[in-house]
mmCIF file of C-alpha atoms in Angstrom:
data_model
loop_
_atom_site.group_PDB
_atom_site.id
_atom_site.type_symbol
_atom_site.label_atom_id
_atom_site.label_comp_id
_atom_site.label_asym_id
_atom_site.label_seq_id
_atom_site.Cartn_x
_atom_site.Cartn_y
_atom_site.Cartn_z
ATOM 1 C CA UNK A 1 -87.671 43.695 -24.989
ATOM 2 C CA UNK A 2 -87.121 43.528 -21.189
ATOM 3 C CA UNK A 3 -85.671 39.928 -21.455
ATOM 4 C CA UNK A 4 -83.770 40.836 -24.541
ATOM 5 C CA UNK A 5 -81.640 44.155 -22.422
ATOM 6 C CA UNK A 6 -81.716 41.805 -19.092
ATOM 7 C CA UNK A 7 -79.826 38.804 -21.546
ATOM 8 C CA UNK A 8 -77.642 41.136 -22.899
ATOM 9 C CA UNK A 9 -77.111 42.739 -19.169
ATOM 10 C CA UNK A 10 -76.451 39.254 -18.102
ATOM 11 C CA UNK A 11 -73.789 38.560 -21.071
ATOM 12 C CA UNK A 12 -72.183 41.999 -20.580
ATOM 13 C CA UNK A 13 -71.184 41.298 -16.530
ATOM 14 C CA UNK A 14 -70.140 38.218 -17.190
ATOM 15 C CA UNK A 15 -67.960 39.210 -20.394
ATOM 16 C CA UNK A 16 -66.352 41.735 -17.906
ATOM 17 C CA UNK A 17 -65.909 39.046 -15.270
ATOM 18 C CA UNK A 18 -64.051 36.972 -17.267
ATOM 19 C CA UNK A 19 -62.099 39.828 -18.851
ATOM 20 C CA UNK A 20 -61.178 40.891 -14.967
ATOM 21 C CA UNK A 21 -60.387 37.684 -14.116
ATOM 22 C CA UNK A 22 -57.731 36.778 -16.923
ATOM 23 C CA UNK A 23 -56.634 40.348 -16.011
ATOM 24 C CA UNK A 24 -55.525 39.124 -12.526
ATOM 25 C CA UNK A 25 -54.170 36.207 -13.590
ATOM 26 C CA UNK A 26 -51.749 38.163 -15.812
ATOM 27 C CA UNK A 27 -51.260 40.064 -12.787
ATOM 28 C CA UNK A 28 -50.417 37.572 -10.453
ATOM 29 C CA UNK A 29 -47.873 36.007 -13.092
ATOM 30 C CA UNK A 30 -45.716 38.871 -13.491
ATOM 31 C CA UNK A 31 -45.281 39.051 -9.653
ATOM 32 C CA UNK A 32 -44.278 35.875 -9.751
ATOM 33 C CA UNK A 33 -41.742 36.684 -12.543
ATOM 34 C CA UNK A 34 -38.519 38.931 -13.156
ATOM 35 C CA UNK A 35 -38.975 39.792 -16.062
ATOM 36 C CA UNK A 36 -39.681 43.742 -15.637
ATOM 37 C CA UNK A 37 -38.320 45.500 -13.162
ATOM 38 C CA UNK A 38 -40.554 46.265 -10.747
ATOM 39 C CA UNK A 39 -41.276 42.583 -10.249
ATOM 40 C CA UNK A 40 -37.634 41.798 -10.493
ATOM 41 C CA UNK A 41 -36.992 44.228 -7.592
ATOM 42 C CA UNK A 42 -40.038 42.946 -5.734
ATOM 43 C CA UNK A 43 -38.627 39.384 -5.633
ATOM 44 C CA UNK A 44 -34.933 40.343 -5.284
ATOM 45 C CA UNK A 45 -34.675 42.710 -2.081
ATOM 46 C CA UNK A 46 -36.677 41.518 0.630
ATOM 47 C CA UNK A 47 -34.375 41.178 3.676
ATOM 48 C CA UNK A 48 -31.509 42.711 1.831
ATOM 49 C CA UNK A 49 -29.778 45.644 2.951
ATOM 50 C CA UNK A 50 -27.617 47.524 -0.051
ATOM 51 C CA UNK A 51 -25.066 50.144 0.475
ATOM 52 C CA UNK A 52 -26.067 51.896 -2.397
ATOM 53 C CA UNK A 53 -29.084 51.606 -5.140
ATOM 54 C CA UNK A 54 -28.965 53.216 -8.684
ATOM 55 C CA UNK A 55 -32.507 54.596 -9.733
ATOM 56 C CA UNK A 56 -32.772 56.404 -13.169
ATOM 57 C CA UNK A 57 -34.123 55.894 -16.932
ATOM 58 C CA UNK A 58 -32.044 54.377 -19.147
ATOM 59 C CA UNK A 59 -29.536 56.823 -18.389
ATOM 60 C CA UNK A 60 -29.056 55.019 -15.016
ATOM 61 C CA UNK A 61 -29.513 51.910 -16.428
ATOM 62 C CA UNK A 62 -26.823 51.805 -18.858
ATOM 63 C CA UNK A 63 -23.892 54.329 -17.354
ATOM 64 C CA UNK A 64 -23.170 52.781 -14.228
ATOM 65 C CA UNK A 65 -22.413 48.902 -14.153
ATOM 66 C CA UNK A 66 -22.763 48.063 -10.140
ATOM 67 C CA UNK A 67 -21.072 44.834 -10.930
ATOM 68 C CA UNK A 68 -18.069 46.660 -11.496
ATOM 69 C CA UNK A 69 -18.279 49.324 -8.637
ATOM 70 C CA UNK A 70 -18.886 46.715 -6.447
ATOM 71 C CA UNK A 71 -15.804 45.005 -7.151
ATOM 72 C CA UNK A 72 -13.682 47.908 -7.513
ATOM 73 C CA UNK A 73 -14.881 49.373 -3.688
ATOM 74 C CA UNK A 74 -16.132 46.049 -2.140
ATOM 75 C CA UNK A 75 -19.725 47.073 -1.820
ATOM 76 C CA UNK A 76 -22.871 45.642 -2.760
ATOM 77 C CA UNK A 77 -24.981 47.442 -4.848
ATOM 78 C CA UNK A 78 -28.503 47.260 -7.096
ATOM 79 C CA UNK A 79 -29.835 49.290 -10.337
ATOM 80 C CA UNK A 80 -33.057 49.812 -10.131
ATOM 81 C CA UNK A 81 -33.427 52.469 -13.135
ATOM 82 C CA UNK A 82 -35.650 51.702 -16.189
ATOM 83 C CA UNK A 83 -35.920 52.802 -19.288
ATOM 84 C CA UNK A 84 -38.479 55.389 -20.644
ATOM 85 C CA UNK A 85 -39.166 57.101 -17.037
ATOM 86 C CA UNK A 86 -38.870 59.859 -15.686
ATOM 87 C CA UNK A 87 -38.422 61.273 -12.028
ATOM 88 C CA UNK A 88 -42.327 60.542 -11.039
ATOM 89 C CA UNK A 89 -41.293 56.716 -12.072
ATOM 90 C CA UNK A 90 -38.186 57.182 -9.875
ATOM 91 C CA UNK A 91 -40.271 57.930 -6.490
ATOM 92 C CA UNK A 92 -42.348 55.399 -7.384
ATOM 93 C CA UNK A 93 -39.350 53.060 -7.542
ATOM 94 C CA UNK A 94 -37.748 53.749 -4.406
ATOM 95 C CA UNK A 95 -40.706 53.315 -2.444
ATOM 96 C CA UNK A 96 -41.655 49.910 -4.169
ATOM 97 C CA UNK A 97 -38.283 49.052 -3.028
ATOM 98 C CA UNK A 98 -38.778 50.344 0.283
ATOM 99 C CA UNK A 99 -42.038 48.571 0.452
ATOM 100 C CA UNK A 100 -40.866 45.348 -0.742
ATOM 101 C CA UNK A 101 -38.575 44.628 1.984
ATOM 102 C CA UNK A 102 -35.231 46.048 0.831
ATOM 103 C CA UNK A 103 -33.270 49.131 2.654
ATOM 104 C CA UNK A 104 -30.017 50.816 1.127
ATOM 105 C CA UNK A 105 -27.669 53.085 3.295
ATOM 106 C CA UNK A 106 -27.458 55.721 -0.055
ATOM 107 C CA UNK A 107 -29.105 55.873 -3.365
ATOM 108 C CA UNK A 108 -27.977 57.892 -6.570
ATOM 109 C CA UNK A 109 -31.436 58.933 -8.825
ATOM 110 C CA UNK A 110 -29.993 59.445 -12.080
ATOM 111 C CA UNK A 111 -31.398 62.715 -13.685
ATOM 112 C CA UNK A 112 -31.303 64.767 -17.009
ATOM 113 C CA UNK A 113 -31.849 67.938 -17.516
ATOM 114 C CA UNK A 114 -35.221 68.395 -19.103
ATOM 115 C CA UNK A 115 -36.870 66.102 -16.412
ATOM 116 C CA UNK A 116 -35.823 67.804 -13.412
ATOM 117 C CA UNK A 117 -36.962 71.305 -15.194
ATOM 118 C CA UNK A 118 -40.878 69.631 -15.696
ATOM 119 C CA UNK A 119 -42.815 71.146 -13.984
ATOM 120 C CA UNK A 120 -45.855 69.313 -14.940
ATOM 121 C CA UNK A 121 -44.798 65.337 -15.376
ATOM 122 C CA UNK A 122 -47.098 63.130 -16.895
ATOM 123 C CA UNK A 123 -47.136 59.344 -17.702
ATOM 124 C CA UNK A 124 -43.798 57.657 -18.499
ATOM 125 C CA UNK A 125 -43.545 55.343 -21.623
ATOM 126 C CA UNK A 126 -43.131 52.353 -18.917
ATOM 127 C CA UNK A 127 -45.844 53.000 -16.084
ATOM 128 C CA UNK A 128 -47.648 50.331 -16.573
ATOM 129 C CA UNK A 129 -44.952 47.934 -15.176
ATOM 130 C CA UNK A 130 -45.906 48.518 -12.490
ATOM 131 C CA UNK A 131 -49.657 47.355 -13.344
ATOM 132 C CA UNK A 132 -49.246 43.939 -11.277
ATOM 133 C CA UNK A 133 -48.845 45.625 -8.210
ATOM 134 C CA UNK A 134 -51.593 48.635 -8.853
ATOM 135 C CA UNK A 135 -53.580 46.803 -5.297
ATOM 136 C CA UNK A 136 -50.558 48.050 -3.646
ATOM 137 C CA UNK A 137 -51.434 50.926 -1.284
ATOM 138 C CA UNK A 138 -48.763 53.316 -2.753
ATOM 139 C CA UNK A 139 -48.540 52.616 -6.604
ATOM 140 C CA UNK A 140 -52.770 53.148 -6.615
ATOM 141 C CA UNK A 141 -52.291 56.143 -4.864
ATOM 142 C CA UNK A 142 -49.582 57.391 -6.899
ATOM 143 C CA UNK A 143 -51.198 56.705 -10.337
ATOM 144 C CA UNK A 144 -54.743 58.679 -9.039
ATOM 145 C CA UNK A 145 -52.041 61.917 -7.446
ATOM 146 C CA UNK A 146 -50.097 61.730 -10.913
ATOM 147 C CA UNK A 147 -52.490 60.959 -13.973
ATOM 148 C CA UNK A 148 -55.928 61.299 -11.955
ATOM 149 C CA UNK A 149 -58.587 58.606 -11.329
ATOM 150 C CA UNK A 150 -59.954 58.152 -14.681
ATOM 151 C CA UNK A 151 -56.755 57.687 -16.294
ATOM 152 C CA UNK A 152 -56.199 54.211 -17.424
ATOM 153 C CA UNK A 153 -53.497 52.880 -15.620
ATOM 154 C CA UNK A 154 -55.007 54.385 -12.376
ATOM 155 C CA UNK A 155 -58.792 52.700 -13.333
ATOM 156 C CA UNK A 156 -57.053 49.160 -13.275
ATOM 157 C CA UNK A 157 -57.159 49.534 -9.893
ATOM 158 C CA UNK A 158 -61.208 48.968 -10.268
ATOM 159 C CA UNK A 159 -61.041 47.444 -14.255
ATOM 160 C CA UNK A 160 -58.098 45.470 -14.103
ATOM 161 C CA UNK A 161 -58.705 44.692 -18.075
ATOM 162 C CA UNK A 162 -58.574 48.205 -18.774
ATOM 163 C CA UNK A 163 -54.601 48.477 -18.184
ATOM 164 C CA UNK A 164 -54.278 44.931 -19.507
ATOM 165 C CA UNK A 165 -56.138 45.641 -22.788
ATOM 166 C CA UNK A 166 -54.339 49.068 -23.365
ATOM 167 C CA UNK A 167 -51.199 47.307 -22.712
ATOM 168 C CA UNK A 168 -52.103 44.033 -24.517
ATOM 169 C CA UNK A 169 -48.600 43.146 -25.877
ATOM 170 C CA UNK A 170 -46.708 44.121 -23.028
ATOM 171 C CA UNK A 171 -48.802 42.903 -20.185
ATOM 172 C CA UNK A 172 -50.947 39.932 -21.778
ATOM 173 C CA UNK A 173 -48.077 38.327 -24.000
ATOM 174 C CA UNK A 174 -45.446 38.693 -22.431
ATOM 175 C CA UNK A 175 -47.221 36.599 -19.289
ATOM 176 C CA UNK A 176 -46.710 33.878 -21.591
ATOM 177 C CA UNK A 177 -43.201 34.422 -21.391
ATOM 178 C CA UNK A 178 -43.423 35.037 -18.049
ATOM 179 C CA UNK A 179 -45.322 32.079 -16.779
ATOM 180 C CA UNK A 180 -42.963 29.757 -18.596
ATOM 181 C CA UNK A 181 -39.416 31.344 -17.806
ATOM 182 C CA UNK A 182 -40.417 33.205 -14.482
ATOM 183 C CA UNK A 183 -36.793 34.274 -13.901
ATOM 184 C CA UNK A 184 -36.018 35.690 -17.139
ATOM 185 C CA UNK A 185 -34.998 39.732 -17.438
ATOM 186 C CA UNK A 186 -35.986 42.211 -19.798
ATOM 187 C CA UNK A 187 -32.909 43.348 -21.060
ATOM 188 C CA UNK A 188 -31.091 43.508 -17.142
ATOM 189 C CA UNK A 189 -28.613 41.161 -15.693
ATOM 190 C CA UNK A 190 -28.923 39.806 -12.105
ATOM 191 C CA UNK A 191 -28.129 43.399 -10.780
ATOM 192 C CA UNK A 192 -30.264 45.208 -12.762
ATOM 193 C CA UNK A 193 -27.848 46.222 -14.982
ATOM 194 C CA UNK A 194 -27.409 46.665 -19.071
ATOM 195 C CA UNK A 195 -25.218 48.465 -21.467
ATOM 196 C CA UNK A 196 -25.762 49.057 -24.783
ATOM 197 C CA UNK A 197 -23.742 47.921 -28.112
ATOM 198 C CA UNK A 198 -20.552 49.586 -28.706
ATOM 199 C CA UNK A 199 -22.188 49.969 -32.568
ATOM 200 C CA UNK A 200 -24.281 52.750 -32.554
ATOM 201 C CA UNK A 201 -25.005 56.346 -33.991
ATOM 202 C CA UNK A 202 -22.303 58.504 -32.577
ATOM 203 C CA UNK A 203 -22.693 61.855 -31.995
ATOM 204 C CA UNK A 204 -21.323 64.954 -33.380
ATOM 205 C CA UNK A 205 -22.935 67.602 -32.073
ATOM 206 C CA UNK A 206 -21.147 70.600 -30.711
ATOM 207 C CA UNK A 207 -20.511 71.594 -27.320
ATOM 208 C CA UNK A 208 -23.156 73.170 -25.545
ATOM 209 C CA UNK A 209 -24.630 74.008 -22.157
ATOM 210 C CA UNK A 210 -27.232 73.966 -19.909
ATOM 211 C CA UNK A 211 -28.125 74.968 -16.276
ATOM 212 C CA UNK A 212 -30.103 72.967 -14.482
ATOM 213 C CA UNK A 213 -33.644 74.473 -12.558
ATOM 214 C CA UNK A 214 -34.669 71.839 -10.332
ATOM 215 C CA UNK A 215 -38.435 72.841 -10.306
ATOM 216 C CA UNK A 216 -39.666 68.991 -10.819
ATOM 217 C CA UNK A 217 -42.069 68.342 -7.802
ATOM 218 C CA UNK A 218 -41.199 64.545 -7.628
ATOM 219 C CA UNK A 219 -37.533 66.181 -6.412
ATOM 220 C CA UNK A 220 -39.190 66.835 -2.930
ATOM 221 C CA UNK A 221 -41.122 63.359 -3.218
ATOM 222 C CA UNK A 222 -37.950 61.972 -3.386
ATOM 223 C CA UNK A 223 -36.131 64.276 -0.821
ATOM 224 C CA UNK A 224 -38.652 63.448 1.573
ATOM 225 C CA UNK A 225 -38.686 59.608 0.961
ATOM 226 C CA UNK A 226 -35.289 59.403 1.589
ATOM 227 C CA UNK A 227 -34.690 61.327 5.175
ATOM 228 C CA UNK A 228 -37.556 59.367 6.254
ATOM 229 C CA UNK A 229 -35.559 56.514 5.803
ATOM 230 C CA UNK A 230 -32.356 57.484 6.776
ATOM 231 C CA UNK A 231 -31.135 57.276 2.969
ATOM 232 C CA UNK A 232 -28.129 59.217 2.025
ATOM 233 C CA UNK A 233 -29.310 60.811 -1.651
ATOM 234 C CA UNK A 234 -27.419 62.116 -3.739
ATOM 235 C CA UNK A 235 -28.137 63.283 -7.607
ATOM 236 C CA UNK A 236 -26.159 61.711 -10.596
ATOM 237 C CA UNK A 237 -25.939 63.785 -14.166
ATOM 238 C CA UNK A 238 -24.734 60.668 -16.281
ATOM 239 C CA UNK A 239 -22.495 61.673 -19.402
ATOM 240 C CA UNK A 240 -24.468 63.983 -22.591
ATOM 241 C CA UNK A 241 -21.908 64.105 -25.746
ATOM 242 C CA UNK A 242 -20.796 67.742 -25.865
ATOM 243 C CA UNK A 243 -22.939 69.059 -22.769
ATOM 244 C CA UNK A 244 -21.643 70.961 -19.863
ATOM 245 C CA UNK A 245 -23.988 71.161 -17.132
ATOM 246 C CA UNK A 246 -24.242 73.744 -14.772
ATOM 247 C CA UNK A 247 -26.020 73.857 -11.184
ATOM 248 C CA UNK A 248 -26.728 76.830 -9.090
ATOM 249 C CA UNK A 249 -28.019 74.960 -6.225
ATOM 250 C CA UNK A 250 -25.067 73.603 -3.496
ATOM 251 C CA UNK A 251 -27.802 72.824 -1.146
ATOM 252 C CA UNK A 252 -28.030 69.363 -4.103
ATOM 253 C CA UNK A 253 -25.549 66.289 -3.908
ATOM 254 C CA UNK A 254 -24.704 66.397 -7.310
ATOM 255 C CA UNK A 255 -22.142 64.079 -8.925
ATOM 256 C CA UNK A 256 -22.059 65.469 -12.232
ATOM 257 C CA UNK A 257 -20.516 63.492 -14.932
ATOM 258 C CA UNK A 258 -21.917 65.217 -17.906
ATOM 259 C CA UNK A 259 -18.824 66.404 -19.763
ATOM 260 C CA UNK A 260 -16.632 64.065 -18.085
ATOM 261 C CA UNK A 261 -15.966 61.692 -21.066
ATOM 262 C CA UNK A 262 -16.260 63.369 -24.609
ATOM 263 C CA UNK A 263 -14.881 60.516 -27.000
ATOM 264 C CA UNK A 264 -18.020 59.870 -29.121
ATOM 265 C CA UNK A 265 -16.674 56.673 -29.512
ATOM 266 C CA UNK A 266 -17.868 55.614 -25.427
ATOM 267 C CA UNK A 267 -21.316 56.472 -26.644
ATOM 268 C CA UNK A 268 -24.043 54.907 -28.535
ATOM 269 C CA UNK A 269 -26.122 58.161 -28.795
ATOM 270 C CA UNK A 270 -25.614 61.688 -27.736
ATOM 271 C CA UNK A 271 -27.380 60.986 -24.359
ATOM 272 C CA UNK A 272 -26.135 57.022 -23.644
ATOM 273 C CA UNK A 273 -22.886 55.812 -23.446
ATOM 274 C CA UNK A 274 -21.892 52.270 -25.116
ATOM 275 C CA UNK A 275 -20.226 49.465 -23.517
ATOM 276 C CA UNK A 276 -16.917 50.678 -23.575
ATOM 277 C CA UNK A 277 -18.323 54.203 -21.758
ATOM 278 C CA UNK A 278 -19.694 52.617 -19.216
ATOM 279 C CA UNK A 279 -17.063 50.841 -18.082
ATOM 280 C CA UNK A 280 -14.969 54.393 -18.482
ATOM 281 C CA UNK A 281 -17.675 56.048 -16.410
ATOM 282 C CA UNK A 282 -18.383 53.493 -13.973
ATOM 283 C CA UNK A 283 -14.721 53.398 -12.907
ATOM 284 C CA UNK A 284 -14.859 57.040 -12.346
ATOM 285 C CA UNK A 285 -18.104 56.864 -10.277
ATOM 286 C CA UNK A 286 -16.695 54.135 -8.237
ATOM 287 C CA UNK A 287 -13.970 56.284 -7.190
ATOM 288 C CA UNK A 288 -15.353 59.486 -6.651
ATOM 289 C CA UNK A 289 -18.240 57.125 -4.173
ATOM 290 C CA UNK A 290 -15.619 55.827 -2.332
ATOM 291 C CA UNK A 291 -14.926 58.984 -1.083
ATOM 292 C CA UNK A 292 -18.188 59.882 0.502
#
């Protein structure tokens, strides 16, 4: 019986071993890649110095085309939003970029109203991008402050399969991918960038509005994060069919574009616009900018 547990001791660690070490080696191939963002912005910015950086969900992703404000003001900007997060992700992003090598003179965090009102954020859908760097001081730490050490994404850290397994078709398969065409994006062009169809659902709801409570404690994270390195910050409400927002707080740099285009035709939903709107939007971004 005692040989029996020891052989299946024996099997077990080195089941676990090999699980861990595949684990890494999915790991170290999405560094190596750009095909998510965090990756992309990890082996993009090093040594660069932007004037401005977008950060966001897919709010920020798809509302402002950099490309175009670039050209339009002569600057040289970066998106770093992505989809399906939320202001915790945002932090997180800004200090990744920060911490791999890049440094921007302002940055706009993209915002909506429901996530700066949380009060209590949890996980965002995407999180475990930024898996492949979890032996990075400041994503480990920010994982344990945010979800708590036994949370999956935060026991990788220890059980690298654990995140890998949970995540088997986004972290595991898509290596493949990965390994083969190391500079392909996930649905981003060269400057992070990507817009949406101009097919789509419309919307047709009627007008409404909304007041913003900024009571989301990632909004200090962020504050803080960016006076300690010299970043101008400034919020961005991206355009919501039909919504006016409201803020009662002038101590926030808020460029709000909420209600500033209304032709459901720029939007694909009631919360992103299409093509089309983002080129409407982005032009009217660029020039407020280039006034601050």
């Amino acid at each position: 019986m005692k040989k029996f547990l020891k052989q299946i001791t024996i099997y077990g660690l080195l089941v676990l071993l090999i699980l861990n070490g595949i684990s890494l080696v999915v790991f170290y191939i999405h560094q190596k890649s750009k095909l998510y963002k965090p990756s992309f912005i990890s082996n993009t910015v090093e040594n660069q110095n932007y004037d401005y950086i977008i950060l966001g969900s897919s709010m920020g992703l798809t509302s402002i085309d950099t490309k175009l404000v670039d050209q339009m003001n002569s600057t040289s900007g970066l998106n770093a939003s992505m989809d399906d997060t939320s202001l915790g992700t945002h932090y997180l992003m800004l200090k990744h970029f920060l911490e791999s090598g890049g440094s921007t003179d302002k940055v706009f965090v993209t915002i909506s109203p429901r996530d700066v009102a949380n009060k209590n954020p949890k996980e965002s859908t995407n999180d475990y991008r930024f898996l492949p760097y979890i032996y990075r001081d400041y994503v480990h730490k920010h994982f344990n402050e945010k979800l708590g050490p036994t949370h999956y994404l935060s026991l990788s850290y220890w059980q690298p399969f654990v995140g890998v397994s949970y995540y088997n078709l986004e972290m595991a398969a898509s290596s493949a991918q990965a390994l083969i065409q190391p500079n392909k994006r996930n649905r981003f062009d060269d400057k992070g960038n990507y817009s949406y169809p101009i097919t789509g659902n419309p919307p047709k709801n009627e007008l409404d509005e909304i007041t913003l409570a900024w009571e989301n404690p990632y909004l200090v994270k962020i504050e803080s994060l960016a006076k300690e390195n010299n970043i101008d910050l400034f919020y961005y409400q991206a355009p919501i069919y039909n919504l006016k927002v409201i803020t009662l707080d002038p101590k926030k740099n808020l460029i709000n574009h909420a209600n500033k285009i209304n032709d459901p035709s720029l939007f694909y939903d009631k919360i992103h616009v299409n093509a089309l709107g983002r080129e409407e939007i982005t032009k009217i971004f660029a020039n407020e900018i280039s006034l601050e």
